[in-house]
Amino acid sequence: MDFGRKLKELRTQSGMTQAQLAARVGVTKSVVSFYELQERTPSPDVLIKLARIFHVSADYLLGLDKAETIDVSGLGQEDIAILRALTESLRNKDR
């Protein structure tokens, strides 16, 4: 999956419009559209902002890291353990 498709997927999963994302990043709606259409590439500063907004790594956005991560900051150790167990259970359900 390329950067533009990943960005659009993350944006729509978050329930954001292009205009809302643009406002959070500090660009125009048309610039977000250009990113999603692969007509422009974000600057390193914008890439970092996008990664922080969606709680993913810049490497994930760029397709360098295939693993998607989940931000668990603010959760207790017990909650993190539950998420790990659920993740493992989901991985094993198709085996």
PDB file of N, CA and C in Angstrom:
ATOM      1  N   MET A   1       0.846  -1.176   0.000  1.00  0.00           N
ATOM      2  CA  MET A   1       0.000   0.000   0.000  1.00  0.00           C
ATOM      3  C   MET A   1       0.892   1.238   0.000  1.00  0.00           C
ATOM      4  N   ASP A   2       0.560   2.200  -0.830  1.00  0.00           N
ATOM      5  CA  ASP A   2       1.384   3.397  -0.905  1.00  0.00           C
ATOM      6  C   ASP A   2       0.969   4.430   0.138  1.00  0.00           C
ATOM      7  N   PHE A   3       1.783   5.466   0.276  1.00  0.00           N
ATOM      8  CA  PHE A   3       1.560   6.492   1.289  1.00  0.00           C
ATOM      9  C   PHE A   3       0.166   7.101   1.185  1.00  0.00           C
ATOM     10  N   GLY A   4      -0.245   7.486  -0.013  1.00  0.00           N
ATOM     11  CA  GLY A   4      -1.537   8.136  -0.197  1.00  0.00           C
ATOM     12  C   GLY A   4      -2.702   7.278   0.263  1.00  0.00           C
ATOM     13  N   ARG A   5      -2.660   6.010  -0.085  1.00  0.00           N
ATOM     14  CA  ARG A   5      -3.742   5.106   0.347  1.00  0.00           C
ATOM     15  C   ARG A   5      -3.724   4.884   1.850  1.00  0.00           C
ATOM     16  N   LYS A   6      -2.531   4.777   2.419  1.00  0.00           N
ATOM     17  CA  LYS A   6      -2.437   4.620   3.883  1.00  0.00           C
ATOM     18  C   LYS A   6      -2.994   5.849   4.582  1.00  0.00           C
ATOM     19  N   LEU A   7      -2.619   7.012   4.078  1.00  0.00           N
ATOM     20  CA  LEU A   7      -3.095   8.250   4.688  1.00  0.00           C
ATOM     21  C   LEU A   7      -4.618   8.329   4.623  1.00  0.00           C
ATOM     22  N   LYS A   8      -5.179   8.044   3.463  1.00  0.00           N
ATOM     23  CA  LYS A   8      -6.634   8.103   3.311  1.00  0.00           C
ATOM     24  C   LYS A   8      -7.310   7.084   4.220  1.00  0.00           C
ATOM     25  N   GLU A   9      -6.759   5.891   4.290  1.00  0.00           N
ATOM     26  CA  GLU A   9      -7.331   4.850   5.142  1.00  0.00           C
ATOM     27  C   GLU A   9      -7.318   5.270   6.608  1.00  0.00           C
ATOM     28  N   LEU A  10      -6.189   5.785   7.078  1.00  0.00           N
ATOM     29  CA  LEU A  10      -6.093   6.223   8.469  1.00  0.00           C
ATOM     30  C   LEU A  10      -7.045   7.392   8.738  1.00  0.00           C
ATOM     31  N   ARG A  11      -7.129   8.315   7.786  1.00  0.00           N
ATOM     32  CA  ARG A  11      -8.002   9.477   7.951  1.00  0.00           C
ATOM     33  C   ARG A  11      -9.463   9.056   8.036  1.00  0.00           C
ATOM     34  N   THR A  12      -9.888   8.182   7.133  1.00  0.00           N
ATOM     35  CA  THR A  12     -11.291   7.766   7.140  1.00  0.00           C
ATOM     36  C   THR A  12     -11.605   6.892   8.354  1.00  0.00           C
ATOM     37  N   GLN A  13     -10.673   6.041   8.772  1.00  0.00           N
ATOM     38  CA  GLN A  13     -10.874   5.234   9.979  1.00  0.00           C
ATOM     39  C   GLN A  13     -11.030   6.111  11.211  1.00  0.00           C
ATOM     40  N   SER A  14     -10.382   7.263  11.181  1.00  0.00           N
ATOM     41  CA  SER A  14     -10.468   8.203  12.304  1.00  0.00           C
ATOM     42  C   SER A  14     -11.701   9.089  12.214  1.00  0.00           C
ATOM     43  N   GLY A  15     -12.444   8.973  11.111  1.00  0.00           N
ATOM     44  CA  GLY A  15     -13.646   9.777  10.938  1.00  0.00           C
ATOM     45  C   GLY A  15     -13.375  11.229  10.627  1.00  0.00           C
ATOM     46  N   MET A  16     -12.199  11.503  10.062  1.00  0.00           N
ATOM     47  CA  MET A  16     -11.822  12.876   9.740  1.00  0.00           C
ATOM     48  C   MET A  16     -12.041  13.170   8.265  1.00  0.00           C
ATOM     49  N   THR A  17     -12.427  14.392   7.984  1.00  0.00           N
ATOM     50  CA  THR A  17     -12.478  14.853   6.594  1.00  0.00           C
ATOM     51  C   THR A  17     -11.091  15.353   6.212  1.00  0.00           C
ATOM     52  N   GLN A  18     -10.896  15.568   4.928  1.00  0.00           N
ATOM     53  CA  GLN A  18      -9.619  16.143   4.487  1.00  0.00           C
ATOM     54  C   GLN A  18      -9.422  17.519   5.099  1.00  0.00           C
ATOM     55  N   ALA A  19     -10.499  18.300   5.199  1.00  0.00           N
ATOM     56  CA  ALA A  19     -10.410  19.646   5.771  1.00  0.00           C
ATOM     57  C   ALA A  19     -10.024  19.590   7.248  1.00  0.00           C
ATOM     58  N   GLN A  20     -10.576  18.641   7.982  1.00  0.00           N
ATOM     59  CA  GLN A  20     -10.241  18.513   9.409  1.00  0.00           C
ATOM     60  C   GLN A  20      -8.783  18.113   9.594  1.00  0.00           C
ATOM     61  N   LEU A  21      -8.323  17.158   8.779  1.00  0.00           N
ATOM     62  CA  LEU A  21      -6.924  16.747   8.869  1.00  0.00           C
ATOM     63  C   LEU A  21      -6.010  17.906   8.487  1.00  0.00           C
ATOM     64  N   ALA A  22      -6.370  18.613   7.431  1.00  0.00           N
ATOM     65  CA  ALA A  22      -5.565  19.752   6.988  1.00  0.00           C
ATOM     66  C   ALA A  22      -5.409  20.781   8.098  1.00  0.00           C
ATOM     67  N   ALA A  23      -6.499  21.067   8.803  1.00  0.00           N
ATOM     68  CA  ALA A  23      -6.444  22.043   9.892  1.00  0.00           C
ATOM     69  C   ALA A  23      -5.525  21.577  11.011  1.00  0.00           C
ATOM     70  N   ARG A  24      -5.549  20.293  11.307  1.00  0.00           N
ATOM     71  CA  ARG A  24      -4.695  19.762  12.380  1.00  0.00           C
ATOM     72  C   ARG A  24      -3.223  19.777  11.993  1.00  0.00           C
ATOM     73  N   VAL A  25      -2.957  19.576  10.699  1.00  0.00           N
ATOM     74  CA  VAL A  25      -1.568  19.508  10.239  1.00  0.00           C
ATOM     75  C   VAL A  25      -1.013  20.897   9.909  1.00  0.00           C
ATOM     76  N   GLY A  26      -1.899  21.816   9.546  1.00  0.00           N
ATOM     77  CA  GLY A  26      -1.449  23.158   9.188  1.00  0.00           C
ATOM     78  C   GLY A  26      -1.220  23.333   7.700  1.00  0.00           C
ATOM     79  N   VAL A  27      -1.989  22.587   6.898  1.00  0.00           N
ATOM     80  CA  VAL A  27      -1.927  22.722   5.440  1.00  0.00           C
ATOM     81  C   VAL A  27      -3.358  22.937   4.941  1.00  0.00           C
ATOM     82  N   THR A  28      -3.513  23.092   3.645  1.00  0.00           N
ATOM     83  CA  THR A  28      -4.851  23.261   3.085  1.00  0.00           C
ATOM     84  C   THR A  28      -5.457  21.904   2.754  1.00  0.00           C
ATOM     85  N   LYS A  29      -6.783  21.894   2.575  1.00  0.00           N
ATOM     86  CA  LYS A  29      -7.487  20.667   2.199  1.00  0.00           C
ATOM     87  C   LYS A  29      -6.944  20.126   0.878  1.00  0.00           C
ATOM     88  N   SER A  30      -6.641  21.021  -0.047  1.00  0.00           N
ATOM     89  CA  SER A  30      -6.134  20.555  -1.343  1.00  0.00           C
ATOM     90  C   SER A  30      -4.781  19.866  -1.209  1.00  0.00           C
ATOM     91  N   VAL A  31      -3.962  20.290  -0.261  1.00  0.00           N
ATOM     92  CA  VAL A  31      -2.670  19.636  -0.041  1.00  0.00           C
ATOM     93  C   VAL A  31      -2.893  18.213   0.468  1.00  0.00           C
ATOM     94  N   VAL A  32      -3.836  18.028   1.388  1.00  0.00           N
ATOM     95  CA  VAL A  32      -4.151  16.677   1.867  1.00  0.00           C
ATOM     96  C   VAL A  32      -4.635  15.828   0.693  1.00  0.00           C
ATOM     97  N   SER A  33      -5.465  16.396  -0.154  1.00  0.00           N
ATOM     98  CA  SER A  33      -5.936  15.681  -1.340  1.00  0.00           C
ATOM     99  C   SER A  33      -4.764  15.284  -2.234  1.00  0.00           C
ATOM    100  N   PHE A  34      -3.825  16.200  -2.437  1.00  0.00           N
ATOM    101  CA  PHE A  34      -2.637  15.886  -3.240  1.00  0.00           C
ATOM    102  C   PHE A  34      -1.826  14.753  -2.623  1.00  0.00           C
ATOM    103  N   TYR A  35      -1.698  14.743  -1.276  1.00  0.00           N
ATOM    104  CA  TYR A  35      -0.989  13.647  -0.610  1.00  0.00           C
ATOM    105  C   TYR A  35      -1.684  12.317  -0.895  1.00  0.00           C
ATOM    106  N   GLU A  36      -3.008  12.316  -0.755  1.00  0.00           N
ATOM    107  CA  GLU A  36      -3.764  11.071  -0.941  1.00  0.00           C
ATOM    108  C   GLU A  36      -3.729  10.597  -2.385  1.00  0.00           C
ATOM    109  N   LEU A  37      -3.619  11.521  -3.314  1.00  0.00           N
ATOM    110  CA  LEU A  37      -3.545  11.169  -4.739  1.00  0.00           C
ATOM    111  C   LEU A  37      -2.110  10.911  -5.202  1.00  0.00           C
ATOM    112  N   GLN A  38      -1.156  11.008  -4.266  1.00  0.00           N
ATOM    113  CA  GLN A  38       0.270  10.804  -4.566  1.00  0.00           C
ATOM    114  C   GLN A  38       0.817  11.863  -5.521  1.00  0.00           C
ATOM    115  N   GLU A  39       0.234  13.051  -5.506  1.00  0.00           N
ATOM    116  CA  GLU A  39       0.707  14.124  -6.371  1.00  0.00           C
ATOM    117  C   GLU A  39       1.707  15.017  -5.651  1.00  0.00           C
ATOM    118  N   ARG A  40       1.762  14.909  -4.350  1.00  0.00           N
ATOM    119  CA  ARG A  40       2.733  15.630  -3.534  1.00  0.00           C
ATOM    120  C   ARG A  40       3.205  14.723  -2.415  1.00  0.00           C
ATOM    121  N   THR A  41       4.390  15.027  -1.929  1.00  0.00           N
ATOM    122  CA  THR A  41       4.962  14.291  -0.799  1.00  0.00           C
ATOM    123  C   THR A  41       5.102  15.265   0.359  1.00  0.00           C
ATOM    124  N   PRO A  42       4.703  14.858   1.558  1.00  0.00           N
ATOM    125  CA  PRO A  42       4.798  15.783   2.693  1.00  0.00           C
ATOM    126  C   PRO A  42       6.242  16.040   3.100  1.00  0.00           C
ATOM    127  N   SER A  43       6.444  17.211   3.661  1.00  0.00           N
ATOM    128  CA  SER A  43       7.759  17.542   4.220  1.00  0.00           C
ATOM    129  C   SER A  43       7.986  16.658   5.441  1.00  0.00           C
ATOM    130  N   PRO A  44       9.223  16.538   5.894  1.00  0.00           N
ATOM    131  CA  PRO A  44       9.476  15.747   7.108  1.00  0.00           C
ATOM    132  C   PRO A  44       8.658  16.234   8.308  1.00  0.00           C
ATOM    133  N   ASP A  45       8.497  17.552   8.461  1.00  0.00           N
ATOM    134  CA  ASP A  45       7.716  18.087   9.579  1.00  0.00           C
ATOM    135  C   ASP A  45       6.264  17.638   9.502  1.00  0.00           C
ATOM    136  N   VAL A  46       5.675  17.694   8.312  1.00  0.00           N
ATOM    137  CA  VAL A  46       4.281  17.288   8.134  1.00  0.00           C
ATOM    138  C   VAL A  46       4.156  15.781   8.334  1.00  0.00           C
ATOM    139  N   LEU A  47       5.117  15.015   7.860  1.00  0.00           N
ATOM    140  CA  LEU A  47       5.103  13.565   8.041  1.00  0.00           C
ATOM    141  C   LEU A  47       5.080  13.207   9.525  1.00  0.00           C
ATOM    142  N   ILE A  48       5.875  13.897  10.314  1.00  0.00           N
ATOM    143  CA  ILE A  48       5.911  13.662  11.757  1.00  0.00           C
ATOM    144  C   ILE A  48       4.561  14.009  12.387  1.00  0.00           C
ATOM    145  N   LYS A  49       3.976  15.127  11.979  1.00  0.00           N
ATOM    146  CA  LYS A  49       2.656  15.504  12.499  1.00  0.00           C
ATOM    147  C   LYS A  49       1.614  14.447  12.167  1.00  0.00           C
ATOM    148  N   LEU A  50       1.631  13.951  10.940  1.00  0.00           N
ATOM    149  CA  LEU A  50       0.679  12.922  10.533  1.00  0.00           C
ATOM    150  C   LEU A  50       0.863  11.653  11.361  1.00  0.00           C
ATOM    151  N   ALA A  51       2.105  11.257  11.566  1.00  0.00           N
ATOM    152  CA  ALA A  51       2.380  10.057  12.362  1.00  0.00           C
ATOM    153  C   ALA A  51       1.856  10.225  13.780  1.00  0.00           C
ATOM    154  N   ARG A  52       2.037  11.398  14.352  1.00  0.00           N
ATOM    155  CA  ARG A  52       1.560  11.644  15.718  1.00  0.00           C
ATOM    156  C   ARG A  52       0.036  11.669  15.784  1.00  0.00           C
ATOM    157  N   ILE A  53      -0.594  12.269  14.794  1.00  0.00           N
ATOM    158  CA  ILE A  53      -2.062  12.334  14.773  1.00  0.00           C
ATOM    159  C   ILE A  53      -2.661  10.937  14.749  1.00  0.00           C
ATOM    160  N   PHE A  54      -2.088  10.058  13.923  1.00  0.00           N
ATOM    161  CA  PHE A  54      -2.645   8.716  13.749  1.00  0.00           C
ATOM    162  C   PHE A  54      -1.991   7.666  14.634  1.00  0.00           C
ATOM    163  N   HIS A  55      -1.051   8.077  15.476  1.00  0.00           N
ATOM    164  CA  HIS A  55      -0.371   7.174  16.414  1.00  0.00           C
ATOM    165  C   HIS A  55       0.291   6.000  15.688  1.00  0.00           C
ATOM    166  N   VAL A  56       0.969   6.310  14.601  1.00  0.00           N
ATOM    167  CA  VAL A  56       1.745   5.323  13.854  1.00  0.00           C
ATOM    168  C   VAL A  56       3.144   5.890  13.649  1.00  0.00           C
ATOM    169  N   SER A  57       4.055   5.071  13.185  1.00  0.00           N
ATOM    170  CA  SER A  57       5.399   5.560  12.897  1.00  0.00           C
ATOM    171  C   SER A  57       5.450   6.167  11.500  1.00  0.00           C
ATOM    172  N   ALA A  58       6.398   7.042  11.298  1.00  0.00           N
ATOM    173  CA  ALA A  58       6.612   7.596   9.961  1.00  0.00           C
ATOM    174  C   ALA A  58       7.001   6.471   9.006  1.00  0.00           C
ATOM    175  N   ASP A  59       7.755   5.499   9.489  1.00  0.00           N
ATOM    176  CA  ASP A  59       8.121   4.353   8.659  1.00  0.00           C
ATOM    177  C   ASP A  59       6.884   3.597   8.193  1.00  0.00           C
ATOM    178  N   TYR A  60       5.889   3.458   9.069  1.00  0.00           N
ATOM    179  CA  TYR A  60       4.647   2.793   8.672  1.00  0.00           C
ATOM    180  C   TYR A  60       3.946   3.592   7.575  1.00  0.00           C
ATOM    181  N   LEU A  61       3.855   4.906   7.746  1.00  0.00           N
ATOM    182  CA  LEU A  61       3.215   5.744   6.726  1.00  0.00           C
ATOM    183  C   LEU A  61       3.919   5.637   5.379  1.00  0.00           C
ATOM    184  N   LEU A  62       5.232   5.533   5.413  1.00  0.00           N
ATOM    185  CA  LEU A  62       6.016   5.469   4.181  1.00  0.00           C
ATOM    186  C   LEU A  62       6.121   4.063   3.594  1.00  0.00           C
ATOM    187  N   GLY A  63       5.585   3.086   4.296  1.00  0.00           N
ATOM    188  CA  GLY A  63       5.626   1.718   3.788  1.00  0.00           C
ATOM    189  C   GLY A  63       6.916   0.992   4.089  1.00  0.00           C
ATOM    190  N   LEU A  64       7.744   1.555   4.949  1.00  0.00           N
ATOM    191  CA  LEU A  64       9.014   0.916   5.297  1.00  0.00           C
ATOM    192  C   LEU A  64       8.847  -0.110   6.405  1.00  0.00           C
ATOM    193  N   ASP A  65       7.817   0.067   7.216  1.00  0.00           N
ATOM    194  CA  ASP A  65       7.526  -0.832   8.324  1.00  0.00           C
ATOM    195  C   ASP A  65       6.116  -1.358   8.123  1.00  0.00           C
ATOM    196  N   LYS A  66       5.980  -2.650   7.960  1.00  0.00           N
ATOM    197  CA  LYS A  66       4.674  -3.247   7.678  1.00  0.00           C
ATOM    198  C   LYS A  66       3.815  -3.404   8.927  1.00  0.00           C
ATOM    199  N   ALA A  67       4.443  -3.355  10.088  1.00  0.00           N
ATOM    200  CA  ALA A  67       3.700  -3.567  11.334  1.00  0.00           C
ATOM    201  C   ALA A  67       3.014  -2.279  11.763  1.00  0.00           C
ATOM    202  N   GLU A  68       1.718  -2.387  11.977  1.00  0.00           N
ATOM    203  CA  GLU A  68       0.972  -1.257  12.520  1.00  0.00           C
ATOM    204  C   GLU A  68       1.053  -1.354  14.037  1.00  0.00           C
ATOM    205  N   THR A  69       1.169  -0.222  14.693  1.00  0.00           N
ATOM    206  CA  THR A  69       1.278  -0.222  16.141  1.00  0.00           C
ATOM    207  C   THR A  69       0.031   0.403  16.760  1.00  0.00           C
ATOM    208  N   ILE A  70      -0.162   0.119  18.021  1.00  0.00           N
ATOM    209  CA  ILE A  70      -1.266   0.703  18.779  1.00  0.00           C
ATOM    210  C   ILE A  70      -0.659   1.502  19.918  1.00  0.00           C
ATOM    211  N   ASP A  71      -1.094   2.733  20.062  1.00  0.00           N
ATOM    212  CA  ASP A  71      -0.612   3.598  21.131  1.00  0.00           C
ATOM    213  C   ASP A  71      -1.290   3.185  22.438  1.00  0.00           C
ATOM    214  N   VAL A  72      -0.507   2.706  23.380  1.00  0.00           N
ATOM    215  CA  VAL A  72      -1.051   2.259  24.663  1.00  0.00           C
ATOM    216  C   VAL A  72      -0.704   3.224  25.795  1.00  0.00           C
ATOM    217  N   SER A  73      -0.189   4.391  25.437  1.00  0.00           N
ATOM    218  CA  SER A  73       0.141   5.354  26.491  1.00  0.00           C
ATOM    219  C   SER A  73      -1.132   5.727  27.245  1.00  0.00           C
ATOM    220  N   GLY A  74      -1.001   5.835  28.536  1.00  0.00           N
ATOM    221  CA  GLY A  74      -2.137   6.168  29.374  1.00  0.00           C
ATOM    222  C   GLY A  74      -2.892   4.950  29.892  1.00  0.00           C
ATOM    223  N   LEU A  75      -2.537   3.771  29.400  1.00  0.00           N
ATOM    224  CA  LEU A  75      -3.176   2.545  29.877  1.00  0.00           C
ATOM    225  C   LEU A  75      -2.324   1.907  30.965  1.00  0.00           C
ATOM    226  N   GLY A  76      -2.976   1.231  31.869  1.00  0.00           N
ATOM    227  CA  GLY A  76      -2.264   0.525  32.928  1.00  0.00           C
ATOM    228  C   GLY A  76      -1.699  -0.789  32.424  1.00  0.00           C
ATOM    229  N   GLN A  77      -0.823  -1.386  33.207  1.00  0.00           N
ATOM    230  CA  GLN A  77      -0.181  -2.645  32.823  1.00  0.00           C
ATOM    231  C   GLN A  77      -1.202  -3.761  32.633  1.00  0.00           C
ATOM    232  N   GLU A  78      -2.235  -3.781  33.447  1.00  0.00           N
ATOM    233  CA  GLU A  78      -3.273  -4.808  33.318  1.00  0.00           C
ATOM    234  C   GLU A  78      -4.006  -4.673  31.973  1.00  0.00           C
ATOM    235  N   ASP A  79      -4.327  -3.440  31.593  1.00  0.00           N
ATOM    236  CA  ASP A  79      -5.001  -3.204  30.309  1.00  0.00           C
ATOM    237  C   ASP A  79      -4.105  -3.590  29.128  1.00  0.00           C
ATOM    238  N   ILE A  80      -2.823  -3.279  29.242  1.00  0.00           N
ATOM    239  CA  ILE A  80      -1.875  -3.638  28.185  1.00  0.00           C
ATOM    240  C   ILE A  80      -1.775  -5.157  28.071  1.00  0.00           C
ATOM    241  N   ALA A  81      -1.761  -5.846  29.197  1.00  0.00           N
ATOM    242  CA  ALA A  81      -1.713  -7.312  29.189  1.00  0.00           C
ATOM    243  C   ALA A  81      -2.952  -7.889  28.515  1.00  0.00           C
ATOM    244  N   ILE A  82      -4.119  -7.288  28.761  1.00  0.00           N
ATOM    245  CA  ILE A  82      -5.359  -7.743  28.117  1.00  0.00           C
ATOM    246  C   ILE A  82      -5.272  -7.551  26.603  1.00  0.00           C
ATOM    247  N   LEU A  83      -4.757  -6.401  26.168  1.00  0.00           N
ATOM    248  CA  LEU A  83      -4.608  -6.157  24.727  1.00  0.00           C
ATOM    249  C   LEU A  83      -3.648  -7.156  24.085  1.00  0.00           C
ATOM    250  N   ARG A  84      -2.564  -7.469  24.774  1.00  0.00           N
ATOM    251  CA  ARG A  84      -1.609  -8.456  24.247  1.00  0.00           C
ATOM    252  C   ARG A  84      -2.261  -9.824  24.105  1.00  0.00           C
ATOM    253  N   ALA A  85      -3.021 -10.220  25.124  1.00  0.00           N
ATOM    254  CA  ALA A  85      -3.701 -11.518  25.089  1.00  0.00           C
ATOM    255  C   ALA A  85      -4.734 -11.554  23.966  1.00  0.00           C
ATOM    256  N   LEU A  86      -5.482 -10.484  23.791  1.00  0.00           N
ATOM    257  CA  LEU A  86      -6.469 -10.407  22.721  1.00  0.00           C
ATOM    258  C   LEU A  86      -5.798 -10.474  21.352  1.00  0.00           C
ATOM    259  N   THR A  87      -4.695  -9.762  21.194  1.00  0.00           N
ATOM    260  CA  THR A  87      -3.948  -9.783  19.941  1.00  0.00           C
ATOM    261  C   THR A  87      -3.474 -11.195  19.618  1.00  0.00           C
ATOM    262  N   GLU A  88      -2.932 -11.855  20.592  1.00  0.00           N
ATOM    263  CA  GLU A  88      -2.454 -13.233  20.379  1.00  0.00           C
ATOM    264  C   GLU A  88      -3.608 -14.168  20.030  1.00  0.00           C
ATOM    265  N   SER A  89      -4.720 -14.003  20.697  1.00  0.00           N
ATOM    266  CA  SER A  89      -5.903 -14.813  20.411  1.00  0.00           C
ATOM    267  C   SER A  89      -6.397 -14.601  18.989  1.00  0.00           C
ATOM    268  N   LEU A  90      -6.410 -13.355  18.540  1.00  0.00           N
ATOM    269  CA  LEU A  90      -6.840 -13.056  17.176  1.00  0.00           C
ATOM    270  C   LEU A  90      -5.876 -13.640  16.136  1.00  0.00           C
ATOM    271  N   ARG A  91      -4.590 -13.604  16.441  1.00  0.00           N
ATOM    272  CA  ARG A  91      -3.594 -14.182  15.524  1.00  0.00           C
ATOM    273  C   ARG A  91      -3.795 -15.687  15.369  1.00  0.00           C
ATOM    274  N   ASN A  92      -4.176 -16.348  16.461  1.00  0.00           N
ATOM    275  CA  ASN A  92      -4.295 -17.806  16.459  1.00  0.00           C
ATOM    276  C   ASN A  92      -5.650 -18.316  15.996  1.00  0.00           C
ATOM    277  N   LYS A  93      -6.636 -17.464  15.829  1.00  0.00           N
ATOM    278  CA  LYS A  93      -7.990 -17.939  15.527  1.00  0.00           C
ATOM    279  C   LYS A  93      -8.101 -18.583  14.140  1.00  0.00           C
ATOM    280  N   ASP A  94      -7.251 -18.204  13.207  1.00  0.00           N
ATOM    281  CA  ASP A  94      -7.311 -18.763  11.856  1.00  0.00           C
ATOM    282  C   ASP A  94      -6.406 -19.968  11.664  1.00  0.00           C
ATOM    283  N   ARG A  95      -5.736 -20.362  12.691  1.00  0.00           N
ATOM    284  CA  ARG A  95      -4.793 -21.501  12.566  1.00  0.00           C
ATOM    285  C   ARG A  95      -5.504 -22.801  12.736  1.00  0.00           C
TER     286      ARG A  95
END
